[in-house]
Structures are given as structure tokens and as C-alpha cells.
Coordinates of C-alpha atoms in Angstrom, one line a residue:
M21 CA 27.8 24.0 -197.8
K22 CA 27.0 24.8 -194.2
T23 CA 23.7 26.2 -192.9
I24 CA 23.7 28.7 -190.0
Y25 CA 20.7 29.6 -187.8
V26 CA 20.3 33.3 -187.0
G27 CA 17.9 34.1 -184.2
N28 CA 16.5 37.1 -182.4
L29 CA 16.0 39.0 -185.6
N30 CA 13.9 42.1 -185.8
H31 CA 10.8 41.3 -187.9
R32 CA 11.8 43.9 -190.5
T33 CA 15.3 42.4 -191.1
T34 CA 15.8 41.8 -194.9
E35 CA 17.7 39.1 -196.8
E36 CA 20.0 41.8 -198.1
E37 CA 20.9 43.0 -194.5
L38 CA 21.8 39.5 -193.5
R39 CA 23.8 38.8 -196.7
N40 CA 25.8 42.1 -196.1
L41 CA 26.4 41.0 -192.4
F42 CA 27.7 37.5 -193.3
E43 CA 29.6 38.2 -196.5
P44 CA 32.8 39.5 -194.8
C45 CA 33.2 36.0 -193.4
G46 CA 32.9 34.2 -196.7
T47 CA 30.6 33.5 -199.7
V48 CA 26.9 33.5 -198.8
E49 CA 25.0 31.0 -201.1
R50 CA 21.5 31.7 -199.8
V51 CA 19.5 33.5 -197.1
S52 CA 16.1 32.3 -196.1
I53 CA 13.8 34.2 -193.7
P54 CA 10.8 32.0 -192.9
R55 CA 7.4 33.6 -192.7
D56 CA 4.2 32.7 -190.8
P57 CA 1.9 31.2 -193.3
A58 CA -1.2 32.7 -191.7
T59 CA 0.1 36.3 -191.4
G60 CA 3.0 36.6 -193.8
N61 CA 5.1 38.2 -191.1
T62 CA 8.6 37.0 -190.5
R63 CA 9.2 34.6 -187.6
G64 CA 12.2 36.3 -186.0
F65 CA 14.9 33.9 -187.3
A66 CA 16.6 33.0 -190.5
F67 CA 19.0 30.5 -192.1
V68 CA 22.2 31.6 -193.9
E69 CA 23.9 29.0 -196.2
M70 CA 27.7 29.6 -196.5
Q71 CA 29.8 28.1 -199.2
D72 CA 32.2 26.2 -197.0
E73 CA 32.7 25.0 -193.4
N74 CA 35.5 27.5 -192.6
A75 CA 33.4 30.5 -193.6
A76 CA 30.5 29.2 -191.6
A77 CA 32.7 28.6 -188.5
A78 CA 34.1 32.1 -188.8
A79 CA 30.6 33.6 -189.1
I80 CA 29.4 31.8 -186.1
R81 CA 32.5 32.8 -184.1
E82 CA 32.4 36.5 -185.2
L83 CA 28.6 37.2 -185.3
N84 CA 27.1 35.3 -182.3
G85 CA 26.3 37.9 -179.7
S86 CA 26.7 40.8 -182.2
K87 CA 24.1 43.4 -182.7
L88 CA 21.9 44.0 -185.8
G89 CA 19.8 47.1 -185.1
Y90 CA 19.0 47.0 -181.5
R91 CA 18.9 43.2 -181.2
T92 CA 21.6 40.8 -180.0
L93 CA 21.9 38.0 -182.5
V94 CA 22.0 34.3 -181.7
V95 CA 24.2 32.7 -184.4
N96 CA 24.9 28.9 -184.4
K97 CA 25.0 25.8 -186.5
A98 CA 21.5 24.9 -187.8
R99 CA 20.2 21.6 -186.5
P100 CA 18.0 19.4 -188.6
R101 CA 14.3 19.7 -188.0
A102 CA 13.1 17.0 -185.6
A103 CA 10.5 14.7 -187.0
R104 CA 7.1 15.0 -185.5
A105 CA 6.0 12.0 -183.5
D106 CA 2.7 10.4 -184.1
T107 CA 0.7 10.6 -180.9
G108 CA -1.4 7.5 -181.6
P109 CA -4.9 6.8 -182.9
G110 CA -6.8 9.8 -184.0
H111 CA -3.6 12.0 -184.3
G112 CA -4.5 15.0 -186.3
E113 CA -8.3 14.5 -186.1
R114 CA -10.4 17.5 -185.3
R115 CA -12.8 16.9 -182.5
F116 CA -14.6 20.2 -182.1
G117 CA -17.4 19.7 -179.6
R118 CA -17.4 15.9 -179.8
S119 CA -17.0 13.8 -176.8

């Protein structure tokens, strides 16, 4: 299975719209549209999991730079999320108003 990043989405784009866009290239296993935890709004990007490498490569080749609605899509291979680096002692502490 191959995961594809899809960027520059309209915030109203649905999983069904993305599935319909990608399925001509091959079998879509899953579509994930991340949401902002605070607002519940979509974040303007998604991940599409294709069944095989050939279908994913075809989707990237055919859909990068294409239009969905009035937006030009950025479609490329998803990269693993970078680990967050510990910034040292006190990392993550809240220091509101303390010196």
C-alpha cells in the first residue's frame, strides 16, 4: 500500500470527492482528511492510500497540478512525520507569568 499527500484542498472537500478523483488511477483503500482538534475544521490537506505502488505513481503523475474546484492540487508521496525534538530541560512546561 502507498500513501499519497494531497495538499491545497478547499476546506469543504469530502472524502467521497477525493475517492472519486483518485479511483480512475487504481483502487483507493482509504482517504483521511485531518481536522483541527480545536475547531473541527479540515486543515486543507489529506492522505489517500492506494492499493499498490503503480496506482499511486499513476495518481501522483496524473493529478499533481490538477484542479479540484478552483484549487490547484499538490499531489506527492507522503513522507513520514518527523519526530519532535526535545528542546532540553523544561520542554513542555508552562511558564505563564513566571520568571
